[in-house]
Amino acid sequence: MNFPSEITGAIFDVDGTLLNSMKVWEGLAERYLMSKGITPEEGLSQKLKTCTVSQAADYYRTHYGLDLSTDRIISETNDIIREFYENQAEMKPGVKELLNKFSDMKIRMCVATATDRELIVPALKRNGIYDCFCAVLCGDDIKTGKDSPEIFYKALEILKTDIKTTWVFEDALHAAQTAKKAGFKVACVYDSCSHENQPELVKLSDLYLKSFDELDLIK
């Protein structure tokens, strides 16, 4: 399998796309509130799925009366998951090979993730891929989630590539929909945490990958 059209720029999500890390987020909101002695509403993690950590912190304060600053909530939430990113989060199969090939092809690359910088950067560095990117845009750089195209447009500005030949690599349906509506080519990548959305992701995508290993250009 190969790209169906020209590519000059690539914007990569991290969790569930480059890294096998979505599992750490499952139930995170519930675990955090329970650590404060608060009983969370049913389906809270799903409700906050498209939010940045800052947006989730605001939700805890507004809906649960949590009398802590946003910065304090973010710090405590990040403590729960920092160890995972620093020591456990691994690349998905074929990622390093694809990034190396794109570098050889002079394709400019940028990360666009809703996760905060202090979590993402150590994981990218430990896996040896941080230096592949022109920039790493994180949730604390862009104050909107991926239900807004702001982070993708900012990445495009950094890449200085044509939107028509710039591909966004995503595993999450809401983010893929946003990128597609914004005018990007979209490559959807399978992740078990978004399994229920696969039919829609396949239909939406310009290229659908069960694994990066499927791409002929890295074989």
PDB file of C-alpha atoms in Angstrom:
ATOM      1  CA  MET A   1       0.000   0.000   0.000  1.00  0.00           C
ATOM      2  CA  ASN A   2       1.228   3.510  -0.781  1.00  0.00           C
ATOM      3  CA  PHE A   3       0.010   7.080  -0.675  1.00  0.00           C
ATOM      4  CA  PRO A   4      -2.742   7.746  -3.220  1.00  0.00           C
ATOM      5  CA  SER A   5      -1.533  11.323  -3.843  1.00  0.00           C
ATOM      6  CA  GLU A   6       1.417  13.666  -3.353  1.00  0.00           C
ATOM      7  CA  ILE A   7       2.697  14.404   0.155  1.00  0.00           C
ATOM      8  CA  THR A   8       4.946  17.316   1.122  1.00  0.00           C
ATOM      9  CA  GLY A   9       4.024  17.661   4.788  1.00  0.00           C
ATOM     10  CA  ALA A  10       2.842  15.369   7.585  1.00  0.00           C
ATOM     11  CA  ILE A  11       1.093  16.248  10.843  1.00  0.00           C
ATOM     12  CA  PHE A  12       1.085  13.430  13.388  1.00  0.00           C
ATOM     13  CA  ASP A  13      -1.099  12.811  16.396  1.00  0.00           C
ATOM     14  CA  VAL A  14       0.766  10.959  19.162  1.00  0.00           C
ATOM     15  CA  ASP A  15      -1.528   8.919  21.427  1.00  0.00           C
ATOM     16  CA  GLY A  16      -2.883   5.971  19.468  1.00  0.00           C
ATOM     17  CA  THR A  17      -1.078   7.066  16.300  1.00  0.00           C
ATOM     18  CA  LEU A  18       2.677   7.254  16.913  1.00  0.00           C
ATOM     19  CA  LEU A  19       2.604   5.744  20.398  1.00  0.00           C
ATOM     20  CA  ASN A  20       0.690   2.841  21.884  1.00  0.00           C
ATOM     21  CA  SER A  21      -0.446   5.034  24.759  1.00  0.00           C
ATOM     22  CA  MET A  22      -4.230   5.441  24.660  1.00  0.00           C
ATOM     23  CA  LYS A  23      -4.734   2.875  27.405  1.00  0.00           C
ATOM     24  CA  VAL A  24      -3.301   5.221  30.032  1.00  0.00           C
ATOM     25  CA  TRP A  25      -6.130   7.693  29.386  1.00  0.00           C
ATOM     26  CA  GLU A  26      -8.969   5.208  29.834  1.00  0.00           C
ATOM     27  CA  GLY A  27     -10.681   5.990  33.118  1.00  0.00           C
ATOM     28  CA  LEU A  28      -8.176   8.719  34.008  1.00  0.00           C
ATOM     29  CA  ALA A  29     -10.846  11.304  34.863  1.00  0.00           C
ATOM     30  CA  GLU A  30     -12.641   8.823  37.103  1.00  0.00           C
ATOM     31  CA  ARG A  31      -9.408   7.812  38.859  1.00  0.00           C
ATOM     32  CA  TYR A  32      -8.479  11.422  39.519  1.00  0.00           C
ATOM     33  CA  LEU A  33     -11.847  12.412  41.014  1.00  0.00           C
ATOM     34  CA  MET A  34     -12.011   9.256  43.124  1.00  0.00           C
ATOM     35  CA  SER A  35      -8.560  10.099  44.520  1.00  0.00           C
ATOM     36  CA  LYS A  36     -10.238  13.283  45.801  1.00  0.00           C
ATOM     37  CA  GLY A  37     -13.136  11.391  47.362  1.00  0.00           C
ATOM     38  CA  ILE A  38     -15.539  12.441  44.601  1.00  0.00           C
ATOM     39  CA  THR A  39     -17.888  10.008  42.882  1.00  0.00           C
ATOM     40  CA  PRO A  40     -17.707  10.682  39.123  1.00  0.00           C
ATOM     41  CA  GLU A  41     -20.674  10.631  36.784  1.00  0.00           C
ATOM     42  CA  GLU A  42     -21.102   7.649  34.504  1.00  0.00           C
ATOM     43  CA  GLY A  43     -19.284   7.980  31.181  1.00  0.00           C
ATOM     44  CA  LEU A  44     -17.114  10.895  32.302  1.00  0.00           C
ATOM     45  CA  SER A  45     -13.984   9.853  30.396  1.00  0.00           C
ATOM     46  CA  GLN A  46     -16.005   9.506  27.204  1.00  0.00           C
ATOM     47  CA  LYS A  47     -17.522  12.952  27.740  1.00  0.00           C
ATOM     48  CA  LEU A  48     -14.067  14.503  28.164  1.00  0.00           C
ATOM     49  CA  LYS A  49     -12.482  12.519  25.336  1.00  0.00           C
ATOM     50  CA  THR A  50     -12.036  15.529  23.048  1.00  0.00           C
ATOM     51  CA  CYS A  51     -10.832  17.879  25.808  1.00  0.00           C
ATOM     52  CA  THR A  52      -7.335  19.029  26.657  1.00  0.00           C
ATOM     53  CA  VAL A  53      -6.152  18.493  30.244  1.00  0.00           C
ATOM     54  CA  SER A  54      -6.830  22.189  30.913  1.00  0.00           C
ATOM     55  CA  GLN A  55     -10.398  21.876  29.646  1.00  0.00           C
ATOM     56  CA  ALA A  56     -10.927  18.769  31.790  1.00  0.00           C
ATOM     57  CA  ALA A  57      -9.613  20.634  34.840  1.00  0.00           C
ATOM     58  CA  ASP A  58     -12.113  23.431  34.224  1.00  0.00           C
ATOM     59  CA  TYR A  59     -14.875  20.824  33.976  1.00  0.00           C
ATOM     60  CA  TYR A  60     -13.913  19.291  37.363  1.00  0.00           C
ATOM     61  CA  ARG A  61     -14.065  22.718  38.993  1.00  0.00           C
ATOM     62  CA  THR A  62     -17.344  23.759  37.357  1.00  0.00           C
ATOM     63  CA  HIS A  63     -19.295  20.499  37.669  1.00  0.00           C
ATOM     64  CA  TYR A  64     -17.818  19.004  40.844  1.00  0.00           C
ATOM     65  CA  GLY A  65     -16.929  22.136  42.805  1.00  0.00           C
ATOM     66  CA  LEU A  66     -13.294  21.083  43.071  1.00  0.00           C
ATOM     67  CA  ASP A  67     -11.649  23.958  44.937  1.00  0.00           C
ATOM     68  CA  LEU A  68      -8.232  23.735  43.302  1.00  0.00           C
ATOM     69  CA  SER A  69      -6.542  25.868  40.680  1.00  0.00           C
ATOM     70  CA  THR A  70      -6.442  24.660  37.099  1.00  0.00           C
ATOM     71  CA  ASP A  71      -2.642  24.423  37.340  1.00  0.00           C
ATOM     72  CA  ARG A  72      -2.893  22.268  40.486  1.00  0.00           C
ATOM     73  CA  ILE A  73      -5.413  19.904  38.886  1.00  0.00           C
ATOM     74  CA  ILE A  74      -3.280  19.602  35.760  1.00  0.00           C
ATOM     75  CA  SER A  75      -0.187  18.870  37.850  1.00  0.00           C
ATOM     76  CA  GLU A  76      -1.913  16.181  39.916  1.00  0.00           C
ATOM     77  CA  THR A  77      -3.496  14.599  36.853  1.00  0.00           C
ATOM     78  CA  ASN A  78      -0.174  14.557  35.068  1.00  0.00           C
ATOM     79  CA  ASP A  79       1.458  12.855  38.064  1.00  0.00           C
ATOM     80  CA  ILE A  80      -0.825   9.877  37.467  1.00  0.00           C
ATOM     81  CA  ILE A  81       0.326   9.401  33.898  1.00  0.00           C
ATOM     82  CA  ARG A  82       3.848  10.889  33.830  1.00  0.00           C
ATOM     83  CA  GLU A  83       5.526   7.653  34.827  1.00  0.00           C
ATOM     84  CA  PHE A  84       3.850   5.820  31.955  1.00  0.00           C
ATOM     85  CA  TYR A  85       5.080   8.264  29.328  1.00  0.00           C
ATOM     86  CA  GLU A  86       8.568   8.516  30.787  1.00  0.00           C
ATOM     87  CA  ASN A  87       9.153   4.795  31.131  1.00  0.00           C
ATOM     88  CA  GLN A  88       6.577   2.682  29.292  1.00  0.00           C
ATOM     89  CA  ALA A  89       4.961   4.291  26.231  1.00  0.00           C
ATOM     90  CA  GLU A  90       6.289   2.578  23.104  1.00  0.00           C
ATOM     91  CA  MET A  91       6.080   3.334  19.399  1.00  0.00           C
ATOM     92  CA  LYS A  92       3.552   1.512  17.281  1.00  0.00           C
ATOM     93  CA  PRO A  93       4.979  -0.879  14.645  1.00  0.00           C
ATOM     94  CA  GLY A  94       6.535   0.807  11.622  1.00  0.00           C
ATOM     95  CA  VAL A  95       6.641   4.320  13.113  1.00  0.00           C
ATOM     96  CA  LYS A  96      10.424   4.745  13.193  1.00  0.00           C
ATOM     97  CA  GLU A  97      10.784   3.364   9.676  1.00  0.00           C
ATOM     98  CA  LEU A  98       8.106   5.728   8.327  1.00  0.00           C
ATOM     99  CA  LEU A  99       9.596   8.802   9.990  1.00  0.00           C
ATOM    100  CA  ASN A 100      13.068   7.930   8.707  1.00  0.00           C
ATOM    101  CA  LYS A 101      11.700   7.441   5.192  1.00  0.00           C
ATOM    102  CA  PHE A 102       9.828  10.742   5.290  1.00  0.00           C
ATOM    103  CA  SER A 103      13.031  12.451   6.442  1.00  0.00           C
ATOM    104  CA  ASP A 104      14.903  10.909   3.508  1.00  0.00           C
ATOM    105  CA  MET A 105      12.155  12.175   1.175  1.00  0.00           C
ATOM    106  CA  LYS A 106      12.458  15.718   2.635  1.00  0.00           C
ATOM    107  CA  ILE A 107       8.849  15.592   3.833  1.00  0.00           C
ATOM    108  CA  ARG A 108       8.409  18.123   6.626  1.00  0.00           C
ATOM    109  CA  MET A 109       6.832  16.725   9.793  1.00  0.00           C
ATOM    110  CA  CYS A 110       5.139  18.182  12.854  1.00  0.00           C
ATOM    111  CA  VAL A 111       3.435  16.723  15.925  1.00  0.00           C
ATOM    112  CA  ALA A 112      -0.045  17.967  16.854  1.00  0.00           C
ATOM    113  CA  THR A 113      -1.332  16.440  20.089  1.00  0.00           C
ATOM    114  CA  ALA A 114      -3.886  17.414  22.723  1.00  0.00           C
ATOM    115  CA  THR A 115      -1.596  15.950  25.408  1.00  0.00           C
ATOM    116  CA  ASP A 116       0.609  18.309  27.434  1.00  0.00           C
ATOM    117  CA  ARG A 117       4.264  18.886  26.548  1.00  0.00           C
ATOM    118  CA  GLU A 118       5.750  17.605  29.798  1.00  0.00           C
ATOM    119  CA  LEU A 119       4.273  14.181  29.038  1.00  0.00           C
ATOM    120  CA  ILE A 120       4.816  13.941  25.286  1.00  0.00           C
ATOM    121  CA  VAL A 121       8.374  15.221  24.878  1.00  0.00           C
ATOM    122  CA  PRO A 122      10.052  12.670  27.214  1.00  0.00           C
ATOM    123  CA  ALA A 123       8.233   9.819  25.448  1.00  0.00           C
ATOM    124  CA  LEU A 124       9.261  11.042  21.993  1.00  0.00           C
ATOM    125  CA  LYS A 125      12.864  11.513  23.125  1.00  0.00           C
ATOM    126  CA  ARG A 126      13.063   8.114  24.826  1.00  0.00           C
ATOM    127  CA  ASN A 127      11.797   6.463  21.640  1.00  0.00           C
ATOM    128  CA  GLY A 128      14.365   8.370  19.568  1.00  0.00           C
ATOM    129  CA  ILE A 129      11.928  10.242  17.306  1.00  0.00           C
ATOM    130  CA  TYR A 130      11.750  13.742  18.803  1.00  0.00           C
ATOM    131  CA  ASP A 131      14.305  15.177  16.366  1.00  0.00           C
ATOM    132  CA  CYS A 132      12.295  13.986  13.345  1.00  0.00           C
ATOM    133  CA  PHE A 133       9.882  16.899  13.738  1.00  0.00           C
ATOM    134  CA  CYS A 134      10.061  20.598  12.828  1.00  0.00           C
ATOM    135  CA  ALA A 135       7.915  21.307  15.872  1.00  0.00           C
ATOM    136  CA  VAL A 136       5.891  19.567  18.565  1.00  0.00           C
ATOM    137  CA  LEU A 137       2.546  21.270  19.230  1.00  0.00           C
ATOM    138  CA  CYS A 138       0.890  20.172  22.466  1.00  0.00           C
ATOM    139  CA  GLY A 139      -2.303  20.705  24.407  1.00  0.00           C
ATOM    140  CA  ASP A 140      -0.742  23.443  26.522  1.00  0.00           C
ATOM    141  CA  ASP A 141       0.350  25.346  23.396  1.00  0.00           C
ATOM    142  CA  ILE A 142      -3.081  25.377  21.765  1.00  0.00           C
ATOM    143  CA  LYS A 143      -5.989  26.063  24.099  1.00  0.00           C
ATOM    144  CA  THR A 144      -8.636  24.345  21.974  1.00  0.00           C
ATOM    145  CA  GLY A 145      -9.151  20.606  21.568  1.00  0.00           C
ATOM    146  CA  LYS A 146      -9.184  18.818  18.232  1.00  0.00           C
ATOM    147  CA  ASP A 147     -12.830  19.587  17.711  1.00  0.00           C
ATOM    148  CA  SER A 148     -11.313  22.866  16.457  1.00  0.00           C
ATOM    149  CA  PRO A 149      -8.866  22.965  13.497  1.00  0.00           C
ATOM    150  CA  GLU A 150      -6.619  25.533  15.217  1.00  0.00           C
ATOM    151  CA  ILE A 151      -3.820  23.079  16.046  1.00  0.00           C
ATOM    152  CA  PHE A 152      -3.767  21.735  12.483  1.00  0.00           C
ATOM    153  CA  TYR A 153      -3.625  25.214  10.953  1.00  0.00           C
ATOM    154  CA  LYS A 154      -0.807  26.159  13.338  1.00  0.00           C
ATOM    155  CA  ALA A 155       1.126  23.044  12.296  1.00  0.00           C
ATOM    156  CA  LEU A 156       0.579  23.923   8.634  1.00  0.00           C
ATOM    157  CA  GLU A 157       1.925  27.418   9.280  1.00  0.00           C
ATOM    158  CA  ILE A 158       5.081  25.897  10.782  1.00  0.00           C
ATOM    159  CA  LEU A 159       5.523  23.339   8.011  1.00  0.00           C
ATOM    160  CA  LYS A 160       5.056  25.949   5.269  1.00  0.00           C
ATOM    161  CA  THR A 161       3.534  23.303   2.996  1.00  0.00           C
ATOM    162  CA  ASP A 162       0.436  23.349   0.792  1.00  0.00           C
ATOM    163  CA  ILE A 163      -2.684  22.148   2.611  1.00  0.00           C
ATOM    164  CA  LYS A 164      -3.588  20.072  -0.459  1.00  0.00           C
ATOM    165  CA  THR A 165      -0.409  17.987  -0.063  1.00  0.00           C
ATOM    166  CA  THR A 166      -0.252  17.994   3.743  1.00  0.00           C
ATOM    167  CA  TRP A 167      -1.482  14.826   5.430  1.00  0.00           C
ATOM    168  CA  VAL A 168      -2.831  14.505   8.960  1.00  0.00           C
ATOM    169  CA  PHE A 169      -2.287  11.129  10.664  1.00  0.00           C
ATOM    170  CA  GLU A 170      -4.951  10.410  13.294  1.00  0.00           C
ATOM    171  CA  ASP A 171      -6.580   7.510  15.128  1.00  0.00           C
ATOM    172  CA  ALA A 172      -9.486   9.441  16.684  1.00  0.00           C
ATOM    173  CA  LEU A 173     -12.690  10.033  14.745  1.00  0.00           C
ATOM    174  CA  HIS A 174     -13.409  13.552  16.030  1.00  0.00           C
ATOM    175  CA  ALA A 175      -9.883  14.727  15.179  1.00  0.00           C
ATOM    176  CA  ALA A 176      -9.931  13.089  11.748  1.00  0.00           C
ATOM    177  CA  GLN A 177     -13.287  14.729  11.010  1.00  0.00           C
ATOM    178  CA  THR A 178     -11.925  18.129  12.021  1.00  0.00           C
ATOM    179  CA  ALA A 179      -8.827  17.786   9.838  1.00  0.00           C
ATOM    180  CA  LYS A 180     -10.865  16.588   6.872  1.00  0.00           C
ATOM    181  CA  LYS A 181     -13.336  19.474   7.129  1.00  0.00           C
ATOM    182  CA  ALA A 182     -10.397  21.879   7.374  1.00  0.00           C
ATOM    183  CA  GLY A 183      -9.112  20.743   3.967  1.00  0.00           C
ATOM    184  CA  PHE A 184      -6.318  18.323   4.854  1.00  0.00           C
ATOM    185  CA  LYS A 185      -5.695  14.875   3.457  1.00  0.00           C
ATOM    186  CA  VAL A 186      -6.302  12.396   6.282  1.00  0.00           C
ATOM    187  CA  ALA A 187      -4.622   9.076   6.981  1.00  0.00           C
ATOM    188  CA  CYS A 188      -6.501   7.189   9.698  1.00  0.00           C
ATOM    189  CA  VAL A 189      -4.507   4.736  11.796  1.00  0.00           C
ATOM    190  CA  TYR A 190      -6.123   1.821  13.618  1.00  0.00           C
ATOM    191  CA  ASP A 191      -6.001   1.774  17.401  1.00  0.00           C
ATOM    192  CA  SER A 192      -7.868  -0.676  19.616  1.00  0.00           C
ATOM    193  CA  CYS A 193      -9.217   2.162  21.780  1.00  0.00           C
ATOM    194  CA  SER A 194     -11.155   3.571  18.815  1.00  0.00           C
ATOM    195  CA  HIS A 195     -12.215   0.199  17.436  1.00  0.00           C
ATOM    196  CA  GLU A 196     -15.924   1.061  17.542  1.00  0.00           C
ATOM    197  CA  ASN A 197     -15.318   3.959  15.153  1.00  0.00           C
ATOM    198  CA  GLN A 198     -13.449   1.987  12.491  1.00  0.00           C
ATOM    199  CA  PRO A 199     -16.261   1.886   9.891  1.00  0.00           C
ATOM    200  CA  GLU A 200     -16.559   5.678  10.023  1.00  0.00           C
ATOM    201  CA  LEU A 201     -12.786   6.153   9.993  1.00  0.00           C
ATOM    202  CA  VAL A 202     -12.417   3.935   6.933  1.00  0.00           C
ATOM    203  CA  LYS A 203     -15.128   5.878   5.105  1.00  0.00           C
ATOM    204  CA  LEU A 204     -13.711   9.261   6.087  1.00  0.00           C
ATOM    205  CA  SER A 205     -10.037   8.644   5.384  1.00  0.00           C
ATOM    206  CA  ASP A 206      -8.057   9.286   2.219  1.00  0.00           C
ATOM    207  CA  LEU A 207      -5.841   6.428   3.383  1.00  0.00           C
ATOM    208  CA  TYR A 208      -6.642   3.863   6.085  1.00  0.00           C
ATOM    209  CA  LEU A 209      -3.867   1.953   7.828  1.00  0.00           C
ATOM    210  CA  LYS A 210      -4.216  -0.958  10.204  1.00  0.00           C
ATOM    211  CA  SER A 211      -0.488  -0.502  10.787  1.00  0.00           C
ATOM    212  CA  PHE A 212       2.278   1.665   9.357  1.00  0.00           C
ATOM    213  CA  ASP A 213       3.915  -1.603   8.297  1.00  0.00           C
ATOM    214  CA  GLU A 214       1.361  -1.753   5.461  1.00  0.00           C
ATOM    215  CA  LEU A 215       3.049   1.116   3.627  1.00  0.00           C
ATOM    216  CA  ASP A 216       5.188  -0.026   0.706  1.00  0.00           C
ATOM    217  CA  LEU A 217       7.561   2.912   1.087  1.00  0.00           C
ATOM    218  CA  ILE A 218       8.974   1.552   4.374  1.00  0.00           C
ATOM    219  CA  LYS A 219       9.392  -2.034   3.200  1.00  0.00           C
TER     220      LYS A 219
END
